[in-house]
Amino acid sequence: MSEELSGFTVGVTADRRRDELTAMLERRGARVVLAPALRIVPLADDTELRAATRACLDNPPDVLMANTGIGMRGWLEAAEGWGLAEPLRSVLSRAYIVSRGPKARGAIRAAGLHDEWSPASESCDEVIAHLRQRGVRGQLIAMQLHGERQPECTAALEAAGATVIEVPVYRWAAPTDPAPLHRLVDLIAGRLVDAVTFTSAPAVGALLRAAGPSTDAVLDALRSDVLAACVGPVTAAPLRRHGVPVIAPNRARLGALVRAIVDELPPRAISVKVAGHLLTLRGHAAILDGELRPLAPAPMAVLRALATTPGRVMSRAALLRTLPRGADEHAVEMAVARLRAGLRTPGVVQTVVKRGYRLPVD
């Protein structure tokens, strides 16, 4: 079995670039649950963007704060449509340009502009601290927004004596079909996914809003059995405020995010020596002597319970508690039968007459 993520299930909340992230995970053997939490939509009424553009042309900004690549490209494309692209590029070329991250920097340079500084953390807070330290009193700052207003950033700059032009290019909207997101919420709460990926901070908020009354169950799962994987520290911040441990790569790239998941998930798997075989438990599958054995949720739940106390006998009543509500002891027997059929190896799950079942560890 060569794929590092075989047997694991990973939820993907991204909309833009979801296909790229899904392909990377599937190439490494993961099963992917695709559930966009948000989508980016252009502003239906571009009056505000046009007014912000005109304000920049009438009073050239001293500083440009470029937050996202898609936002900067969208702004310049809109200006092109109004016949204002060249005048806008001209005034922005004379500004002190700060790019919040590599995507914004790429868009700035593709437009023939040059950025002067970029924060290591890719956070707005670090940008604001840098500008305040540099001195902004009396200066005009054009702030390209990323999906929603950032009143705390605007207020901090205004408190330091700057005037801020907010440049709205797009907004975040709920997914066209919310059903996949609600399904992912149920899977997280039921601990039926091994990891969930986030590529934007607003997506975290959208998933928790979708959870509704299940929010506490979702957060409990993310604090324990379900790995929260974020593309960078800015995306991770809302989860960390909820006490959720997060993995995030040093560089905010999808490839680095996938590598972080590959490094983190396999070591979390339980491995035991049973009846002369090496048995490893992953999210929706067992690996028996290097061979992947996909299992349905009920037999997987029984196997996980047996593997947490290898060698000890678990009664049918104890195993029943691992199955969905409403199941009876007959359901336990069916789950054990399906588990044995799925493992395709005699002797791994042993019946102890009148007592229950166990894994006969070496």
Short mmCIF file of N, CA and C in Angstrom, two decimals, residues 77-136:
data_model
loop_
_atom_site.label_atom_id
_atom_site.label_comp_id
_atom_site.label_asym_id
_atom_site.label_seq_id
_atom_site.Cartn_x
_atom_site.Cartn_y
_atom_site.Cartn_z
N GLU A 77 -9.39 44.34 -13.33
CA GLU A 77 -10.24 43.95 -14.46
C GLU A 77 -11.47 44.84 -14.56
N ALA A 78 -12.05 45.19 -13.40
CA ALA A 78 -13.20 46.09 -13.41
C ALA A 78 -12.80 47.46 -13.94
N ALA A 79 -11.62 47.94 -13.50
CA ALA A 79 -11.13 49.24 -13.98
C ALA A 79 -10.91 49.22 -15.49
N GLU A 80 -10.45 48.06 -15.99
CA GLU A 80 -10.26 47.91 -17.44
C GLU A 80 -11.59 48.11 -18.17
N GLY A 81 -12.65 47.52 -17.61
CA GLY A 81 -13.97 47.65 -18.23
C GLY A 81 -14.47 49.08 -18.25
N TRP A 82 -14.05 49.87 -17.28
CA TRP A 82 -14.47 51.28 -17.25
C TRP A 82 -13.51 52.19 -18.01
N GLY A 83 -12.45 51.61 -18.59
CA GLY A 83 -11.45 52.43 -19.27
C GLY A 83 -10.53 53.17 -18.32
N LEU A 84 -10.42 52.64 -17.08
CA LEU A 84 -9.62 53.35 -16.07
C LEU A 84 -8.40 52.55 -15.62
N ALA A 85 -8.10 51.45 -16.31
CA ALA A 85 -7.02 50.58 -15.84
C ALA A 85 -5.67 51.30 -15.82
N GLU A 86 -5.34 51.99 -16.89
CA GLU A 86 -4.03 52.66 -16.95
C GLU A 86 -3.92 53.78 -15.92
N PRO A 87 -4.93 54.68 -15.83
CA PRO A 87 -4.84 55.70 -14.77
C PRO A 87 -4.73 55.10 -13.37
N LEU A 88 -5.46 53.99 -13.12
CA LEU A 88 -5.40 53.36 -11.80
C LEU A 88 -4.01 52.79 -11.54
N ARG A 89 -3.46 52.06 -12.54
CA ARG A 89 -2.11 51.52 -12.37
C ARG A 89 -1.10 52.63 -12.12
N SER A 90 -1.29 53.75 -12.79
CA SER A 90 -0.36 54.86 -12.66
C SER A 90 -0.36 55.42 -11.23
N VAL A 91 -1.55 55.61 -10.64
CA VAL A 91 -1.57 56.17 -9.28
C VAL A 91 -1.09 55.13 -8.26
N LEU A 92 -1.41 53.86 -8.49
CA LEU A 92 -0.98 52.83 -7.54
C LEU A 92 0.53 52.61 -7.60
N SER A 93 1.13 52.85 -8.75
CA SER A 93 2.58 52.65 -8.90
C SER A 93 3.37 53.63 -8.04
N ARG A 94 2.73 54.73 -7.66
CA ARG A 94 3.42 55.74 -6.84
C ARG A 94 3.17 55.52 -5.34
N ALA A 95 2.35 54.53 -5.01
CA ALA A 95 2.03 54.26 -3.61
C ALA A 95 3.03 53.28 -3.01
N TYR A 96 3.09 53.28 -1.68
CA TYR A 96 3.85 52.27 -0.94
C TYR A 96 2.93 51.06 -0.85
N ILE A 97 3.30 49.96 -1.55
CA ILE A 97 2.40 48.82 -1.67
C ILE A 97 2.80 47.72 -0.70
N VAL A 98 1.81 47.27 0.09
CA VAL A 98 2.00 46.16 1.02
C VAL A 98 1.13 44.99 0.53
N SER A 99 1.74 43.83 0.32
CA SER A 99 1.00 42.63 -0.08
C SER A 99 0.86 41.73 1.14
N ARG A 100 -0.39 41.33 1.47
CA ARG A 100 -0.59 40.53 2.67
C ARG A 100 -0.03 39.11 2.52
N GLY A 101 0.06 38.62 1.29
CA GLY A 101 0.56 37.26 1.08
C GLY A 101 1.05 37.06 -0.34
N PRO A 102 1.53 35.86 -0.66
CA PRO A 102 2.12 35.61 -1.97
C PRO A 102 1.14 35.74 -3.13
N LYS A 103 -0.14 35.41 -2.91
CA LYS A 103 -1.10 35.52 -4.01
C LYS A 103 -1.35 36.98 -4.35
N ALA A 104 -1.48 37.82 -3.32
CA ALA A 104 -1.64 39.26 -3.57
C ALA A 104 -0.40 39.82 -4.25
N ARG A 105 0.78 39.36 -3.80
CA ARG A 105 2.03 39.83 -4.43
C ARG A 105 2.08 39.43 -5.90
N GLY A 106 1.65 38.20 -6.21
CA GLY A 106 1.65 37.75 -7.60
C GLY A 106 0.75 38.62 -8.48
N ALA A 107 -0.43 38.99 -7.95
CA ALA A 107 -1.34 39.83 -8.72
C ALA A 107 -0.77 41.22 -8.91
N ILE A 108 -0.13 41.74 -7.87
CA ILE A 108 0.49 43.08 -7.96
C ILE A 108 1.57 43.09 -9.03
N ARG A 109 2.42 42.07 -9.02
CA ARG A 109 3.53 42.05 -9.98
C ARG A 109 3.05 41.74 -11.39
N ALA A 110 1.99 40.93 -11.50
CA ALA A 110 1.43 40.66 -12.83
C ALA A 110 0.87 41.92 -13.45
N ALA A 111 0.45 42.88 -12.60
CA ALA A 111 -0.08 44.15 -13.10
C ALA A 111 1.03 45.15 -13.40
N GLY A 112 2.30 44.73 -13.23
CA GLY A 112 3.42 45.63 -13.51
C GLY A 112 3.73 46.56 -12.35
N LEU A 113 3.21 46.24 -11.16
CA LEU A 113 3.46 47.05 -9.97
C LEU A 113 4.50 46.35 -9.09
N HIS A 114 4.98 47.08 -8.08
CA HIS A 114 6.02 46.51 -7.22
C HIS A 114 5.62 46.71 -5.77
N ASP A 115 5.57 45.60 -5.01
CA ASP A 115 5.24 45.73 -3.59
C ASP A 115 6.51 45.92 -2.79
N GLU A 116 6.39 46.66 -1.69
CA GLU A 116 7.55 47.03 -0.88
C GLU A 116 7.74 46.10 0.32
N TRP A 117 6.65 45.48 0.79
CA TRP A 117 6.75 44.70 2.04
C TRP A 117 5.62 43.71 2.10
N SER A 118 5.88 42.58 2.80
CA SER A 118 4.87 41.55 2.99
C SER A 118 5.10 40.90 4.35
N PRO A 119 4.03 40.64 5.15
CA PRO A 119 4.23 40.08 6.48
C PRO A 119 4.53 38.58 6.44
N ALA A 120 5.37 38.13 7.34
CA ALA A 120 5.68 36.70 7.40
C ALA A 120 4.46 35.88 7.77
N SER A 121 3.60 36.45 8.61
CA SER A 121 2.43 35.71 9.09
C SER A 121 1.24 35.77 8.14
N GLU A 122 1.30 36.66 7.15
CA GLU A 122 0.20 36.90 6.22
C GLU A 122 -1.06 37.39 6.95
N SER A 123 -0.87 38.02 8.09
CA SER A 123 -2.03 38.49 8.87
C SER A 123 -2.20 40.00 8.72
N CYS A 124 -3.47 40.42 8.77
CA CYS A 124 -3.77 41.85 8.71
C CYS A 124 -3.18 42.57 9.92
N ASP A 125 -3.19 41.91 11.07
CA ASP A 125 -2.66 42.54 12.29
C ASP A 125 -1.20 42.94 12.11
N GLU A 126 -0.42 42.06 11.47
CA GLU A 126 1.00 42.37 11.26
C GLU A 126 1.17 43.51 10.26
N VAL A 127 0.30 43.55 9.25
CA VAL A 127 0.34 44.66 8.28
C VAL A 127 0.06 45.98 8.99
N ILE A 128 -1.00 45.99 9.82
CA ILE A 128 -1.36 47.22 10.53
C ILE A 128 -0.22 47.66 11.44
N ALA A 129 0.39 46.71 12.15
CA ALA A 129 1.50 47.05 13.05
C ALA A 129 2.66 47.65 12.27
N HIS A 130 2.95 47.06 11.10
CA HIS A 130 4.05 47.58 10.26
C HIS A 130 3.75 49.01 9.79
N LEU A 131 2.54 49.24 9.33
CA LEU A 131 2.20 50.58 8.82
C LEU A 131 2.21 51.61 9.95
N ARG A 132 1.71 51.22 11.11
CA ARG A 132 1.70 52.17 12.24
C ARG A 132 3.13 52.50 12.69
N GLN A 133 3.98 51.48 12.68
CA GLN A 133 5.38 51.73 13.05
C GLN A 133 6.06 52.63 12.02
N ARG A 134 5.70 52.44 10.77
CA ARG A 134 6.27 53.26 9.68
C ARG A 134 5.76 54.70 9.76
N GLY A 135 4.54 54.85 10.26
CA GLY A 135 3.94 56.19 10.37
C GLY A 135 2.94 56.44 9.27
N VAL A 136 1.66 56.65 9.64
CA VAL A 136 0.63 56.86 8.63
C VAL A 136 -0.16 58.14 8.86
#
